[in-house]
PDB file of C-alpha atoms in Angstrom:
ATOM      1  CA  MET A 283      52.805  94.747-140.425  1.00  0.00           C
ATOM      2  CA  GLU A 284      55.698  95.355-138.050  1.00  0.00           C
ATOM      3  CA  PHE A 285      55.773  93.077-134.998  1.00  0.00           C
ATOM      4  CA  SER A 286      55.435  95.218-131.877  1.00  0.00           C
ATOM      5  CA  HIS A 287      54.951  94.136-128.296  1.00  0.00           C
ATOM      6  CA  LYS A 288      55.670  96.058-125.113  1.00  0.00           C
ATOM      7  CA  SER A 289      57.223  93.733-122.550  1.00  0.00           C
ATOM      8  CA  VAL A 290      55.217  93.619-119.318  1.00  0.00           C
ATOM      9  CA  LEU A 291      56.914  93.626-115.889  1.00  0.00           C
ATOM     10  CA  LEU A 292      60.260  93.808-117.687  1.00  0.00           C
ATOM     11  CA  ASN A 293      62.462  95.159-114.877  1.00  0.00           C
ATOM     12  CA  GLU A 294      60.807  93.000-112.235  1.00  0.00           C
ATOM     13  CA  THR A 295      61.260  89.840-114.299  1.00  0.00           C
ATOM     14  CA  ILE A 296      64.916  90.536-115.007  1.00  0.00           C
ATOM     15  CA  ASP A 297      65.553  91.241-111.315  1.00  0.00           C
ATOM     16  CA  TYR A 298      63.853  88.011-110.200  1.00  0.00           C
ATOM     17  CA  LEU A 299      65.662  85.886-112.813  1.00  0.00           C
ATOM     18  CA  ASN A 300      68.841  86.627-110.841  1.00  0.00           C
ATOM     19  CA  ILE A 301      70.895  86.375-114.027  1.00  0.00           C
ATOM     20  CA  LYS A 302      74.389  84.867-113.987  1.00  0.00           C
ATOM     21  CA  PRO A 303      76.555  86.528-116.672  1.00  0.00           C
ATOM     22  CA  ASP A 304      77.719  83.140-117.991  1.00  0.00           C
ATOM     23  CA  GLY A 305      74.442  81.280-117.431  1.00  0.00           C
ATOM     24  CA  ILE A 306      72.026  79.591-119.820  1.00  0.00           C
ATOM     25  CA  TYR A 307      68.493  81.017-120.027  1.00  0.00           C
ATOM     26  CA  VAL A 308      65.332  80.147-121.917  1.00  0.00           C
ATOM     27  CA  ASP A 309      62.550  82.482-123.018  1.00  0.00           C
ATOM     28  CA  GLY A 310      59.765  80.026-123.782  1.00  0.00           C
ATOM     29  CA  THR A 311      57.465  82.697-125.236  1.00  0.00           C
ATOM     30  CA  LEU A 312      59.944  84.819-127.161  1.00  0.00           C
ATOM     31  CA  GLY A 313      57.464  87.149-128.856  1.00  0.00           C
ATOM     32  CA  GLY A 314      59.181  90.282-130.120  1.00  0.00           C
ATOM     33  CA  GLY A 315      62.235  89.550-127.974  1.00  0.00           C
ATOM     34  CA  GLY A 316      61.815  92.328-125.400  1.00  0.00           C
ATOM     35  CA  HIS A 317      62.563  90.236-122.332  1.00  0.00           C
ATOM     36  CA  ALA A 318      65.241  88.264-124.181  1.00  0.00           C
ATOM     37  CA  LEU A 319      67.021  91.462-125.214  1.00  0.00           C
ATOM     38  CA  GLU A 320      67.283  92.554-121.600  1.00  0.00           C
ATOM     39  CA  VAL A 321      68.587  89.117-120.595  1.00  0.00           C
ATOM     40  CA  CYS A 322      71.241  89.404-123.336  1.00  0.00           C
ATOM     41  CA  ARG A 323      72.404  92.719-121.895  1.00  0.00           C
ATOM     42  CA  HIS A 324      73.131  90.942-118.610  1.00  0.00           C
ATOM     43  CA  LEU A 325      75.121  88.118-120.221  1.00  0.00           C
ATOM     44  CA  THR A 326      78.814  87.940-121.045  1.00  0.00           C
ATOM     45  CA  GLU A 327      80.136  86.121-124.106  1.00  0.00           C
ATOM     46  CA  GLY A 328      80.003  82.901-122.062  1.00  0.00           C
ATOM     47  CA  GLY A 329      76.275  83.259-121.476  1.00  0.00           C
ATOM     48  CA  ARG A 330      73.507  81.971-123.713  1.00  0.00           C
ATOM     49  CA  ILE A 331      69.785  82.435-124.234  1.00  0.00           C
ATOM     50  CA  ILE A 332      67.452  80.138-126.152  1.00  0.00           C
ATOM     51  CA  GLY A 333      64.267  81.768-127.419  1.00  0.00           C
ATOM     52  CA  ILE A 334      61.243  79.620-128.301  1.00  0.00           C
ATOM     53  CA  ASP A 335      58.094  80.753-130.103  1.00  0.00           C
ATOM     54  CA  GLN A 336      55.521  79.139-132.384  1.00  0.00           C
ATOM     55  CA  ASP A 337      54.656  82.345-134.273  1.00  0.00           C
ATOM     56  CA  ALA A 338      56.633  82.888-137.485  1.00  0.00           C
ATOM     57  CA  ASP A 339      56.187  86.681-137.230  1.00  0.00           C
ATOM     58  CA  ALA A 340      57.645  86.635-133.715  1.00  0.00           C
ATOM     59  CA  ILE A 341      60.611  84.518-134.809  1.00  0.00           C
ATOM     60  CA  GLU A 342      61.472  86.990-137.555  1.00  0.00           C
ATOM     61  CA  ALA A 343      61.002  90.069-135.368  1.00  0.00           C
ATOM     62  CA  ALA A 344      63.010  88.658-132.464  1.00  0.00           C
ATOM     63  CA  GLY A 345      65.813  87.610-134.790  1.00  0.00           C
ATOM     64  CA  ASN A 346      66.140  91.186-136.017  1.00  0.00           C
ATOM     65  CA  ARG A 347      65.871  92.676-132.545  1.00  0.00           C
ATOM     66  CA  LEU A 348      68.515  90.389-131.060  1.00  0.00           C
ATOM     67  CA  MET A 349      70.910  90.593-134.002  1.00  0.00           C
ATOM     68  CA  GLU A 350      73.651  92.420-132.086  1.00  0.00           C
ATOM     69  CA  TYR A 351      73.772  89.510-129.614  1.00  0.00           C
ATOM     70  CA  LYS A 352      73.490  86.747-132.224  1.00  0.00           C
ATOM     71  CA  ASP A 353      76.557  84.925-130.865  1.00  0.00           C
ATOM     72  CA  ARG A 354      74.774  84.215-127.585  1.00  0.00           C
ATOM     73  CA  VAL A 355      71.219  83.724-128.941  1.00  0.00           C
ATOM     74  CA  THR A 356      69.556  80.607-130.355  1.00  0.00           C
ATOM     75  CA  ILE A 357      66.003  80.969-131.680  1.00  0.00           C
ATOM     76  CA  LEU A 358      63.796  77.904-132.133  1.00  0.00           C
ATOM     77  CA  ARG A 359      60.308  77.632-133.585  1.00  0.00           C
ATOM     78  CA  GLY A 360      58.033  75.471-131.493  1.00  0.00           C
ATOM     79  CA  ASN A 361      55.907  75.292-128.366  1.00  0.00           C
ATOM     80  CA  TYR A 362      57.462  75.607-124.914  1.00  0.00           C
ATOM     81  CA  HIS A 363      55.639  72.365-124.087  1.00  0.00           C
ATOM     82  CA  ASP A 364      58.468  70.653-125.974  1.00  0.00           C
ATOM     83  CA  MET A 365      61.234  72.640-124.263  1.00  0.00           C
ATOM     84  CA  LYS A 366      63.037  69.646-122.790  1.00  0.00           C
ATOM     85  CA  SER A 367      63.429  67.840-126.119  1.00  0.00           C
ATOM     86  CA  MET A 368      64.214  71.058-128.003  1.00  0.00           C
ATOM     87  CA  LEU A 369      67.004  71.871-125.547  1.00  0.00           C
ATOM     88  CA  ALA A 370      68.283  68.294-125.689  1.00  0.00           C
ATOM     89  CA  ASP A 371      68.632  68.683-129.449  1.00  0.00           C
ATOM     90  CA  CYS A 372      70.910  71.654-128.683  1.00  0.00           C
ATOM     91  CA  GLY A 373      72.945  69.581-126.226  1.00  0.00           C
ATOM     92  CA  ILE A 374      71.448  71.327-123.182  1.00  0.00           C
ATOM     93  CA  THR A 375      70.192  69.344-120.182  1.00  0.00           C
ATOM     94  CA  GLY A 376      70.073  72.084-117.531  1.00  0.00           C
ATOM     95  CA  VAL A 377      69.485  75.853-117.488  1.00  0.00           C
ATOM     96  CA  ASP A 378      69.860  78.688-115.002  1.00  0.00           C
ATOM     97  CA  GLY A 379      66.552  80.376-115.669  1.00  0.00           C
ATOM     98  CA  ILE A 380      63.298  80.123-117.626  1.00  0.00           C
ATOM     99  CA  LEU A 381      60.866  82.889-118.535  1.00  0.00           C
ATOM    100  CA  LEU A 382      57.267  82.599-119.758  1.00  0.00           C
ATOM    101  CA  ASP A 383      55.205  85.644-120.751  1.00  0.00           C
ATOM    102  CA  LEU A 384      51.835  84.031-121.433  1.00  0.00           C
ATOM    103  CA  GLY A 385      48.825  85.087-123.424  1.00  0.00           C
ATOM    104  CA  VAL A 386      48.433  86.865-126.716  1.00  0.00           C
ATOM    105  CA  SER A 387      50.962  89.446-127.908  1.00  0.00           C
ATOM    106  CA  SER A 388      50.163  93.036-128.814  1.00  0.00           C
ATOM    107  CA  HIS A 389      51.118  92.236-132.400  1.00  0.00           C
ATOM    108  CA  GLN A 390      48.670  89.355-132.599  1.00  0.00           C
ATOM    109  CA  LEU A 391      45.898  91.591-131.264  1.00  0.00           C
ATOM    110  CA  ASP A 392      46.768  94.568-133.442  1.00  0.00           C
ATOM    111  CA  ASP A 393      47.149  92.587-136.672  1.00  0.00           C
ATOM    112  CA  SER A 394      43.444  92.062-137.373  1.00  0.00           C
ATOM    113  CA  SER A 395      44.204  89.484-140.079  1.00  0.00           C
ATOM    114  CA  ARG A 396      45.205  87.020-137.342  1.00  0.00           C
ATOM    115  CA  GLY A 397      41.591  86.921-136.127  1.00  0.00           C
ATOM    116  CA  PHE A 398      42.342  87.393-132.426  1.00  0.00           C
ATOM    117  CA  THR A 399      40.477  90.655-131.889  1.00  0.00           C
ATOM    118  CA  TYR A 400      36.800  91.524-131.717  1.00  0.00           C
ATOM    119  CA  ARG A 401      37.606  95.150-132.580  1.00  0.00           C
ATOM    120  CA  ALA A 402      37.997  94.514-136.321  1.00  0.00           C
ATOM    121  CA  ASP A 403      36.253  92.297-138.856  1.00  0.00           C
ATOM    122  CA  ALA A 404      38.597  89.581-140.120  1.00  0.00           C
ATOM    123  CA  PRO A 405      38.531  85.826-140.837  1.00  0.00           C
ATOM    124  CA  LEU A 406      38.170  83.722-137.692  1.00  0.00           C
ATOM    125  CA  ASP A 407      41.599  82.243-136.950  1.00  0.00           C
ATOM    126  CA  MET A 408      43.309  82.805-133.531  1.00  0.00           C
ATOM    127  CA  ARG A 409      46.102  80.301-134.195  1.00  0.00           C
ATOM    128  CA  MET A 410      49.378  81.263-132.553  1.00  0.00           C
ATOM    129  CA  ASP A 411      51.068  78.638-134.707  1.00  0.00           C
ATOM    130  CA  GLN A 412      49.601  78.970-138.180  1.00  0.00           C
ATOM    131  CA  ARG A 413      50.892  75.504-139.103  1.00  0.00           C
ATOM    132  CA  GLN A 414      48.243  73.830-136.925  1.00  0.00           C
ATOM    133  CA  GLU A 415      44.850  72.782-138.292  1.00  0.00           C
ATOM    134  CA  LEU A 416      42.509  73.745-135.432  1.00  0.00           C
ATOM    135  CA  SER A 417      41.333  77.343-135.739  1.00  0.00           C
ATOM    136  CA  ALA A 418      38.626  79.530-134.238  1.00  0.00           C
ATOM    137  CA  TYR A 419      36.549  78.910-137.363  1.00  0.00           C
ATOM    138  CA  THR A 420      36.598  75.163-136.632  1.00  0.00           C
ATOM    139  CA  VAL A 421      35.669  75.630-132.983  1.00  0.00           C
ATOM    140  CA  VAL A 422      32.817  78.037-133.705  1.00  0.00           C
ATOM    141  CA  ASN A 423      31.353  76.069-136.613  1.00  0.00           C
ATOM    142  CA  THR A 424      31.855  72.412-135.642  1.00  0.00           C
ATOM    143  CA  TYR A 425      31.802  72.133-131.829  1.00  0.00           C
ATOM    144  CA  SER A 426      28.503  70.957-130.349  1.00  0.00           C
ATOM    145  CA  LYS A 427      26.426  73.355-128.289  1.00  0.00           C
ATOM    146  CA  GLU A 428      27.520  71.509-125.145  1.00  0.00           C
ATOM    147  CA  GLN A 429      31.211  71.744-126.114  1.00  0.00           C
ATOM    148  CA  LEU A 430      30.915  75.456-126.880  1.00  0.00           C
ATOM    149  CA  TYR A 431      29.143  76.048-123.576  1.00  0.00           C
ATOM    150  CA  HIS A 432      31.929  74.358-121.600  1.00  0.00           C
ATOM    151  CA  VAL A 433      34.696  76.196-123.486  1.00  0.00           C
ATOM    152  CA  ILE A 434      33.069  79.603-123.003  1.00  0.00           C
ATOM    153  CA  ARG A 435      32.127  78.938-119.377  1.00  0.00           C
ATOM    154  CA  ASP A 436      35.356  77.282-118.257  1.00  0.00           C
ATOM    155  CA  TYR A 437      37.934  79.306-120.182  1.00  0.00           C
ATOM    156  CA  GLY A 438      36.098  82.622-120.419  1.00  0.00           C
ATOM    157  CA  GLU A 439      34.344  82.499-117.035  1.00  0.00           C
ATOM    158  CA  GLU A 440      31.376  83.927-118.930  1.00  0.00           C
ATOM    159  CA  LYS A 441      28.064  83.859-117.038  1.00  0.00           C
ATOM    160  CA  PHE A 442      26.054  83.923-120.280  1.00  0.00           C
ATOM    161  CA  ALA A 443      27.967  81.006-121.812  1.00  0.00           C
ATOM    162  CA  GLU A 444      24.876  78.855-122.343  1.00  0.00           C
ATOM    163  CA  ASN A 445      22.986  81.565-124.203  1.00  0.00           C
ATOM    164  CA  ILE A 446      26.022  82.482-126.310  1.00  0.00           C
ATOM    165  CA  ALA A 447      26.552  78.833-127.292  1.00  0.00           C
ATOM    166  CA  LYS A 448      22.873  78.514-128.203  1.00  0.00           C
ATOM    167  CA  HIS A 449      22.940  81.642-130.400  1.00  0.00           C
ATOM    168  CA  ILE A 450      26.139  80.545-132.150  1.00  0.00           C
ATOM    169  CA  CYS A 451      24.529  77.206-133.032  1.00  0.00           C
ATOM    170  CA  GLN A 452      21.351  78.894-134.282  1.00  0.00           C
ATOM    171  CA  GLU A 453      23.251  81.323-136.497  1.00  0.00           C
ATOM    172  CA  ARG A 454      25.610  78.761-138.014  1.00  0.00           C
ATOM    173  CA  GLU A 455      22.596  76.694-139.149  1.00  0.00           C
ATOM    174  CA  LYS A 456      21.779  79.580-141.504  1.00  0.00           C
ATOM    175  CA  LYS A 457      25.338  79.963-142.782  1.00  0.00           C
ATOM    176  CA  PRO A 458      28.889  79.410-141.485  1.00  0.00           C
ATOM    177  CA  ILE A 459      30.241  82.061-139.092  1.00  0.00           C
ATOM    178  CA  ARG A 460      33.342  83.211-140.943  1.00  0.00           C
ATOM    179  CA  THR A 461      34.538  86.456-139.363  1.00  0.00           C
ATOM    180  CA  THR A 462      35.346  87.989-136.000  1.00  0.00           C
ATOM    181  CA  GLY A 463      32.759  90.696-136.661  1.00  0.00           C
ATOM    182  CA  GLU A 464      29.989  88.172-137.208  1.00  0.00           C
ATOM    183  CA  LEU A 465      30.928  86.292-134.043  1.00  0.00           C
ATOM    184  CA  ALA A 466      31.160  89.482-131.954  1.00  0.00           C
ATOM    185  CA  GLY A 467      27.697  90.513-133.150  1.00  0.00           C
ATOM    186  CA  ILE A 468      26.207  87.144-132.169  1.00  0.00           C
ATOM    187  CA  ILE A 469      27.806  87.336-128.729  1.00  0.00           C
ATOM    188  CA  LYS A 470      26.541  90.865-128.184  1.00  0.00           C
ATOM    189  CA  ALA A 471      23.001  89.836-129.088  1.00  0.00           C
ATOM    190  CA  SER A 472      23.225  86.937-126.609  1.00  0.00           C
ATOM    191  CA  ILE A 473      23.854  89.168-123.590  1.00  0.00           C
ATOM    192  CA  PRO A 474      21.060  91.312-122.083  1.00  0.00           C
ATOM    193  CA  ALA A 475      21.495  95.010-122.892  1.00  0.00           C
ATOM    194  CA  LYS A 476      21.598  96.058-119.246  1.00  0.00           C
ATOM    195  CA  MET A 477      24.475  93.619-118.632  1.00  0.00           C
ATOM    196  CA  ARG A 478      26.481  95.047-121.545  1.00  0.00           C
ATOM    197  CA  ALA A 479      26.668  98.503-119.970  1.00  0.00           C
ATOM    198  CA  GLY A 480      29.885  97.883-118.008  1.00  0.00           C
ATOM    199  CA  GLY A 481      32.834  95.527-117.841  1.00  0.00           C
ATOM    200  CA  GLY A 482      34.359  96.102-121.253  1.00  0.00           C
ATOM    201  CA  HIS A 483      33.429  94.657-124.632  1.00  0.00           C
ATOM    202  CA  PRO A 484      30.742  91.937-124.375  1.00  0.00           C
ATOM    203  CA  ALA A 485      32.772  89.588-126.615  1.00  0.00           C
ATOM    204  CA  LYS A 486      35.976  89.815-124.570  1.00  0.00           C
ATOM    205  CA  ARG A 487      35.483  86.708-122.430  1.00  0.00           C
ATOM    206  CA  THR A 488      34.208  84.509-125.245  1.00  0.00           C
ATOM    207  CA  PHE A 489      37.060  85.471-127.580  1.00  0.00           C
ATOM    208  CA  GLN A 490      39.522  84.706-124.772  1.00  0.00           C
ATOM    209  CA  ALA A 491      37.893  81.314-124.235  1.00  0.00           C
ATOM    210  CA  ILE A 492      37.993  80.343-127.911  1.00  0.00           C
ATOM    211  CA  ARG A 493      41.623  81.483-128.216  1.00  0.00           C
ATOM    212  CA  ILE A 494      42.610  79.344-125.212  1.00  0.00           C
ATOM    213  CA  GLU A 495      40.805  76.339-126.728  1.00  0.00           C
ATOM    214  CA  VAL A 496      42.379  76.799-130.172  1.00  0.00           C
ATOM    215  CA  ASN A 497      45.905  76.989-128.777  1.00  0.00           C
ATOM    216  CA  GLY A 498      45.488  74.559-125.861  1.00  0.00           C
ATOM    217  CA  GLU A 499      47.008  77.232-123.630  1.00  0.00           C
ATOM    218  CA  LEU A 500      45.961  75.949-120.212  1.00  0.00           C
ATOM    219  CA  ASP A 501      46.749  72.311-120.989  1.00  0.00           C
ATOM    220  CA  VAL A 502      50.198  73.250-122.290  1.00  0.00           C
ATOM    221  CA  LEU A 503      50.923  75.304-119.155  1.00  0.00           C
ATOM    222  CA  ARG A 504      49.600  72.617-116.802  1.00  0.00           C
ATOM    223  CA  ASP A 505      51.601  69.877-118.535  1.00  0.00           C
ATOM    224  CA  SER A 506      54.871  71.851-118.762  1.00  0.00           C
ATOM    225  CA  LEU A 507      55.579  73.480-115.399  1.00  0.00           C
ATOM    226  CA  ASP A 508      56.916  70.404-113.587  1.00  0.00           C
ATOM    227  CA  SER A 509      59.152  69.534-116.537  1.00  0.00           C
ATOM    228  CA  MET A 510      60.549  73.075-116.701  1.00  0.00           C
ATOM    229  CA  ILE A 511      61.312  73.101-112.974  1.00  0.00           C
ATOM    230  CA  GLY A 512      63.114  69.806-113.577  1.00  0.00           C
ATOM    231  CA  LEU A 513      65.302  71.515-116.195  1.00  0.00           C
ATOM    232  CA  LEU A 514      66.564  74.140-113.762  1.00  0.00           C
ATOM    233  CA  ASN A 515      70.065  73.913-112.353  1.00  0.00           C
ATOM    234  CA  GLU A 516      70.537  74.352-108.606  1.00  0.00           C
ATOM    235  CA  GLY A 517      69.547  77.915-107.730  1.00  0.00           C
ATOM    236  CA  GLY A 518      67.907  78.447-111.110  1.00  0.00           C
ATOM    237  CA  ARG A 519      64.615  80.291-111.306  1.00  0.00           C
ATOM    238  CA  ILE A 520      61.470  80.147-113.414  1.00  0.00           C
ATOM    239  CA  CYS A 521      59.487  83.380-113.853  1.00  0.00           C
ATOM    240  CA  VAL A 522      55.940  83.143-115.226  1.00  0.00           C
ATOM    241  CA  ILE A 523      53.799  86.141-116.208  1.00  0.00           C
ATOM    242  CA  THR A 524      50.074  85.377-116.464  1.00  0.00           C
ATOM    243  CA  PHE A 525      47.175  87.525-117.639  1.00  0.00           C
ATOM    244  CA  HIS A 526      44.068  85.899-116.228  1.00  0.00           C
ATOM    245  CA  SER A 527      42.987  83.997-113.162  1.00  0.00           C
ATOM    246  CA  LEU A 528      42.949  80.524-114.725  1.00  0.00           C
ATOM    247  CA  GLU A 529      46.625  80.724-115.727  1.00  0.00           C
ATOM    248  CA  ASP A 530      47.620  82.288-112.429  1.00  0.00           C
ATOM    249  CA  ARG A 531      45.864  79.562-110.448  1.00  0.00           C
ATOM    250  CA  ILE A 532      47.696  76.831-112.376  1.00  0.00           C
ATOM    251  CA  VAL A 533      51.091  78.481-111.779  1.00  0.00           C
ATOM    252  CA  LYS A 534      50.370  79.143-108.109  1.00  0.00           C
ATOM    253  CA  ASN A 535      49.253  75.555-107.461  1.00  0.00           C
ATOM    254  CA  HIS A 536      52.135  73.928-109.357  1.00  0.00           C
ATOM    255  CA  PHE A 537      54.736  76.059-107.618  1.00  0.00           C
ATOM    256  CA  LYS A 538      53.179  75.242-104.244  1.00  0.00           C
ATOM    257  CA  LYS A 539      53.117  71.513-105.060  1.00  0.00           C
ATOM    258  CA  ASN A 540      56.785  71.556-106.096  1.00  0.00           C
ATOM    259  CA  GLU A 541      57.707  73.337-102.869  1.00  0.00           C
ATOM    260  CA  ASN A 542      55.736  70.942-100.675  1.00  0.00           C
ATOM    261  CA  PRO A 543      54.910  67.719-102.561  1.00  0.00           C
ATOM    262  CA  CYS A 544      54.373  65.595 -99.442  1.00  0.00           C
ATOM    263  CA  ILE A 545      51.048  63.704 -99.498  1.00  0.00           C
ATOM    264  CA  CYS A 546      51.313  62.194 -96.000  1.00  0.00           C
ATOM    265  CA  PRO A 547      48.361  62.788 -93.663  1.00  0.00           C
ATOM    266  CA  PRO A 548      48.956  65.868 -91.449  1.00  0.00           C
ATOM    267  CA  GLN A 549      48.975  63.762 -88.293  1.00  0.00           C
ATOM    268  CA  PHE A 550      52.025  61.739 -89.390  1.00  0.00           C
ATOM    269  CA  PRO A 551      55.064  62.781 -87.315  1.00  0.00           C
ATOM    270  CA  VAL A 552      57.471  62.288 -90.241  1.00  0.00           C
ATOM    271  CA  CYS A 553      57.120  62.093 -94.022  1.00  0.00           C
ATOM    272  CA  VAL A 554      56.937  58.540 -95.362  1.00  0.00           C
ATOM    273  CA  CYS A 555      55.739  59.219 -98.928  1.00  0.00           C
ATOM    274  CA  GLY A 556      59.280  60.041-100.033  1.00  0.00           C
ATOM    275  CA  ARG A 557      58.341  63.044-102.144  1.00  0.00           C
ATOM    276  CA  LYS A 558      61.064  65.670-101.909  1.00  0.00           C
ATOM    277  CA  SER A 559      60.745  69.418-102.291  1.00  0.00           C
ATOM    278  CA  LYS A 560      62.119  70.763-105.591  1.00  0.00           C
ATOM    279  CA  GLY A 561      62.716  74.253-104.170  1.00  0.00           C
ATOM    280  CA  PHE A 562      60.710  77.201-102.926  1.00  0.00           C
ATOM    281  CA  VAL A 563      58.277  79.865-104.051  1.00  0.00           C
ATOM    282  CA  VAL A 564      60.125  83.183-104.171  1.00  0.00           C
ATOM    283  CA  THR A 565      56.976  85.311-104.562  1.00  0.00           C
ATOM    284  CA  ARG A 566      54.476  84.561-101.796  1.00  0.00           C
ATOM    285  CA  LYS A 567      52.166  87.080-103.451  1.00  0.00           C
ATOM    286  CA  PRO A 568      52.284  87.743-107.189  1.00  0.00           C
ATOM    287  CA  ILE A 569      54.205  90.757-108.451  1.00  0.00           C
ATOM    288  CA  VAL A 570      51.932  93.180-110.306  1.00  0.00           C
ATOM    289  CA  PRO A 571      52.688  96.203-112.516  1.00  0.00           C
ATOM    290  CA  THR A 572      53.179  99.632-111.018  1.00  0.00           C
ATOM    291  CA  ALA A 573      50.543 102.318-111.502  1.00  0.00           C
ATOM    292  CA  GLU A 574      52.904 104.001-113.963  1.00  0.00           C
ATOM    293  CA  GLU A 575      53.242 100.875-116.100  1.00  0.00           C
ATOM    294  CA  MET A 576      49.493 100.263-116.123  1.00  0.00           C
ATOM    295  CA  GLU A 577      48.889 103.833-117.254  1.00  0.00           C
ATOM    296  CA  GLU A 578      51.568 103.603-119.936  1.00  0.00           C
ATOM    297  CA  ASN A 579      50.501 100.119-121.091  1.00  0.00           C
ATOM    298  CA  PRO A 580      46.835  99.331-120.275  1.00  0.00           C
ATOM    299  CA  ARG A 581      47.302  95.730-121.437  1.00  0.00           C
ATOM    300  CA  SER A 582      49.533  95.136-118.418  1.00  0.00           C
ATOM    301  CA  LYS A 583      46.715  95.687-115.908  1.00  0.00           C
ATOM    302  CA  SER A 584      45.896  92.012-115.374  1.00  0.00           C
ATOM    303  CA  ALA A 585      49.521  90.795-115.382  1.00  0.00           C
ATOM    304  CA  LYS A 586      50.904  88.788-112.463  1.00  0.00           C
ATOM    305  CA  LEU A 587      54.449  87.482-112.038  1.00  0.00           C
ATOM    306  CA  ARG A 588      55.228  84.400-109.943  1.00  0.00           C
ATOM    307  CA  VAL A 589      58.723  83.013-109.351  1.00  0.00           C
ATOM    308  CA  PHE A 590      60.042  79.620-108.200  1.00  0.00           C
ATOM    309  CA  GLU A 591      63.652  78.734-107.316  1.00  0.00           C
ATOM    310  CA  LYS A 592      65.101  75.246-107.673  1.00  0.00           C
ATOM    311  CA  ARG A 593      66.799  73.948-104.522  1.00  0.00           C
ATOM    312  CA  SER A 594      67.719  70.373-103.707  1.00  0.00           C
ATOM    313  CA  ALA A 595      66.132  68.987-100.552  1.00  0.00           C
ATOM    314  CA  LYS A 596      68.621  68.599 -97.714  1.00  0.00           C
TER     315      LYS A 596
END
């Protein structure tokens, strides 16, 4: 199926990237190339953008979409966690801007064969990089009840996590849980009927939690932000779009720590720990979509954009 994904907060992200026509930029979650295409339009022939994605479908789609700018585009397959080494392999040690558009793409949700969605019955998968071994099938059928409970509670913020984990374990004793439809049915049966009346599909939070576990999304984000800020040239910016509170909290806290890393007790008259600020948070409050964008693209409703600028401490 054709790879389609509507870029969220597109104009806002491009504005906050503060693009230099001859600068070097990285889109660490290239997807269908929507954000990258707009960056290309702001670059001259001296500018360059490196697009990174772990999804083969995204790589192919972005390559086609960015074809007219192929002289200033480099597309790499991999995880943005490895951005520093991937850029080093290209001879790049510093960049003028980095963009991350986190979460699952519209294409991955709409292509039921990828096993991301509870709205169609398909084999349990949820791998963003289909070269990896760990899949949703493995998580659902081999994790202990305690492990499943923690994944669903911590990553899905699901109040019925314990009951859902218990029901999954009971059902898989009868036979393996192989499809998204089977899993969605088990989740639905685990939540009291009166609690299923509002708040969207009852499987939404659990599917989100399993997807995050399969792809290590929060660990990758947590382990990468400091390194990416370190890659920025003076005045360079990193723009991160998140889609749920756990991601947003990680970005907010890491940006704040890089702005004010001092660990000296508040009563100390001067800093003695020697930790220097890496720059400043540009967005004191996250940027959210306009009412028009949310109406046009309902999947943008939970999006938040946060921006950090690299500045050397004086």
